[in-house]
Amino acid sequence: MSDFPIILGIESSCDDTGAAIIQDSKILSNIVADQKVHQSYGGVVPELASRAHQQNIVPVVNEALKQAKVELDQLSAIAFTRGPGLLGSLLVGNSFAKSLSMTLDIPLIEVNHMQAHILAHFIDDANESAPEFPFLCLTVSGGHTQIVKVKDYFEMEVLGETLDDAAGEAFDKSGKILGLDYPSGPIIDKLAKDGNPNRFEFPEPKVEGLNFSFSGLKTSILYFIQKEVKSNPNFIEENLNDLCASIQKKIIDILLNKLIQAAEDNQIEHLAIAGGVSANSELRKRLKAIEIEKGWKVYIPKFEYTTDNAAMIAMVGQLKFMNDQFTDIDSKSTSKYTI
Ligand code: KG4
Ligand code: ZN
């Protein structure tokens, strides 16, 4: 093994327990234990999430070390998600990382989860080439929707964000109205492939500047479905693929209209996407089309680095390790953490 530092990354901000090992920007292992326990509740139950993290964290870290063929005494530092996220879930990763760093007597590095989604692009095999600064990143997840101007690794400016629901929530809540399981984003993505995106038209929210709003869309979908189901109780089943395709199209229209506006306003032609919703196949396809049509450069990360994962935490850990940006043992988890 080379002399490059070996960093263990730990992610526990929501409902996925992750551990990953990085060396020289290459991911040696990336383990995620997702929590099926929330499916029947239609959303993440915070108390159940923190309990499941407690059960998962030791086996997940052990598996990450095993797959990477790394022994504990070879680790150079431990990076963990400080926030934003669910406080109880964050605390599990935070306490585990602190105890391990004290036991091994190696540095501790705190990581901002939203920065990590963006900086995942710098993992060696995340995409064909790393983005050039400055670039704009559309970060779309279950908890956040942001357009971020990335001037350097740790110099970021939020140009716009959601005023209410996140893009992932718009997928998940629409899916709930249609009777789909949680998380509905990937299910809608799949069903939409066989649907007509122009069959049903939903209103575009009127929000000034580069901010987003998705709660009006959710309400209009709810009222529309309630009205149709009254006259035809089988309306959802008979039109499921078209409903998914039309809802997906509207969410993507809202996201891309603002991203294009941000690129034009800021004269930045390098665009990236990040976060769970960036796994969406139609969003990826439409971005590729924009790249060709406008002659811009678009960075789309590998699937395993889109939804919550520890590889992105380990990547930030490595960047901070190189800059001697270490964390005190009294670092506190925080549910809100701006970038
Ligand atoms: O980044 P992430 O794993 O967790 C958060 O930090 O929130 O994002 C999860 C979100 C969920 O809302 C999920 O429905 C959505 O990402 N998602 C998708 C797809 N895969 C995951 N949404 C649309 N299409 C997908 N293929
Ligand atoms: Zn996330």
PDB file of C-alpha atoms and ligand atoms in Angstrom, residues 113 117 141-143 168-169 171-172 183-186 189 275-277 279-280 306-308, ligand 1:
ATOM      1  CA  HIS A 113     -23.174  16.525   4.421  1.00  0.00           C
ATOM      2  CA  HIS A 117     -22.660  15.545  -1.861  1.00  0.00           C
ATOM      3  CA  SER A 141     -31.977  15.223  -2.059  1.00  0.00           C
ATOM      4  CA  GLY A 142     -34.757  14.162   0.281  1.00  0.00           C
ATOM      5  CA  GLY A 143     -34.020  17.070   2.598  1.00  0.00           C
ATOM      6  CA  GLY A 168     -36.892  14.401  -3.170  1.00  0.00           C
ATOM      7  CA  GLU A 169     -39.856  15.153  -0.908  1.00  0.00           C
ATOM      8  CA  PHE A 171     -41.177  12.765  -5.450  1.00  0.00           C
ATOM      9  CA  ASP A 172     -41.855  10.956  -2.158  1.00  0.00           C
ATOM     10  CA  PRO A 183     -38.921   6.278  -0.986  1.00  0.00           C
ATOM     11  CA  SER A 184     -41.005   6.827  -4.116  1.00  0.00           C
ATOM     12  CA  GLY A 185     -38.401   8.667  -6.222  1.00  0.00           C
ATOM     13  CA  PRO A 186     -36.815   5.515  -7.711  1.00  0.00           C
ATOM     14  CA  ASP A 189     -38.450   6.992 -12.158  1.00  0.00           C
ATOM     15  CA  GLY A 275     -27.788  14.175  -4.058  1.00  0.00           C
ATOM     16  CA  GLY A 276     -30.311  11.343  -4.157  1.00  0.00           C
ATOM     17  CA  VAL A 277     -32.537  12.849  -6.861  1.00  0.00           C
ATOM     18  CA  ALA A 279     -29.927   9.345  -9.604  1.00  0.00           C
ATOM     19  CA  ASN A 280     -33.082  10.116 -11.640  1.00  0.00           C
ATOM     20  CA  THR A 306     -25.613  10.145  -5.539  1.00  0.00           C
ATOM     21  CA  THR A 307     -27.792   8.821  -2.695  1.00  0.00           C
ATOM     22  CA  ASP A 308     -26.394   9.064   0.837  1.00  0.00           C
TER      23      ASP A 308
HETATM   24  O1  KG4 B   1     -29.382  12.215  -0.814  1.00  0.00           O
HETATM   25  P1  KG4 B   1     -30.378  11.215  -0.331  1.00  0.00           P
HETATM   26  O2  KG4 B   1     -30.012   9.745  -0.407  1.00  0.00           O
HETATM   27  O3  KG4 B   1     -30.784  11.487   1.146  1.00  0.00           O
HETATM   28  C1  KG4 B   1     -30.941  12.755   1.687  1.00  0.00           C
HETATM   29  O4  KG4 B   1     -29.913  13.376   2.076  1.00  0.00           O
HETATM   30  O5  KG4 B   1     -32.098  13.202   1.700  1.00  0.00           O
HETATM   31  O6  KG4 B   1     -31.740  11.459  -1.155  1.00  0.00           O
HETATM   32  C2  KG4 B   1     -32.886  10.658  -0.968  1.00  0.00           C
HETATM   33  C3  KG4 B   1     -33.966  11.163  -1.913  1.00  0.00           C
HETATM   34  C4  KG4 B   1     -35.338  10.520  -1.680  1.00  0.00           C
HETATM   35  O7  KG4 B   1     -36.300  11.559  -1.631  1.00  0.00           O
HETATM   36  C5  KG4 B   1     -35.533   9.628  -2.903  1.00  0.00           C
HETATM   37  O8  KG4 B   1     -36.892   9.465  -3.276  1.00  0.00           O
HETATM   38  C6  KG4 B   1     -34.759  10.379  -3.960  1.00  0.00           C
HETATM   39  O9  KG4 B   1     -33.601  10.841  -3.278  1.00  0.00           O
HETATM   40  N1  KG4 B   1     -34.343   9.527  -5.089  1.00  0.00           N
HETATM   41  C7  KG4 B   1     -34.823   9.688  -6.344  1.00  0.00           C
HETATM   42  C8  KG4 B   1     -34.230   8.638  -7.121  1.00  0.00           C
HETATM   43  N2  KG4 B   1     -33.408   7.909  -6.311  1.00  0.00           N
HETATM   44  C9  KG4 B   1     -33.482   8.472  -5.069  1.00  0.00           C
HETATM   45  N3  KG4 B   1     -35.676  10.583  -6.861  1.00  0.00           N
HETATM   46  C10 KG4 B   1     -35.967  10.480  -8.162  1.00  0.00           C
HETATM   47  N4  KG4 B   1     -35.473   9.513  -8.977  1.00  0.00           N
HETATM   48  C11 KG4 B   1     -34.593   8.589  -8.499  1.00  0.00           C
HETATM   49  N5  KG4 B   1     -34.093   7.663  -9.304  1.00  0.00           N
END
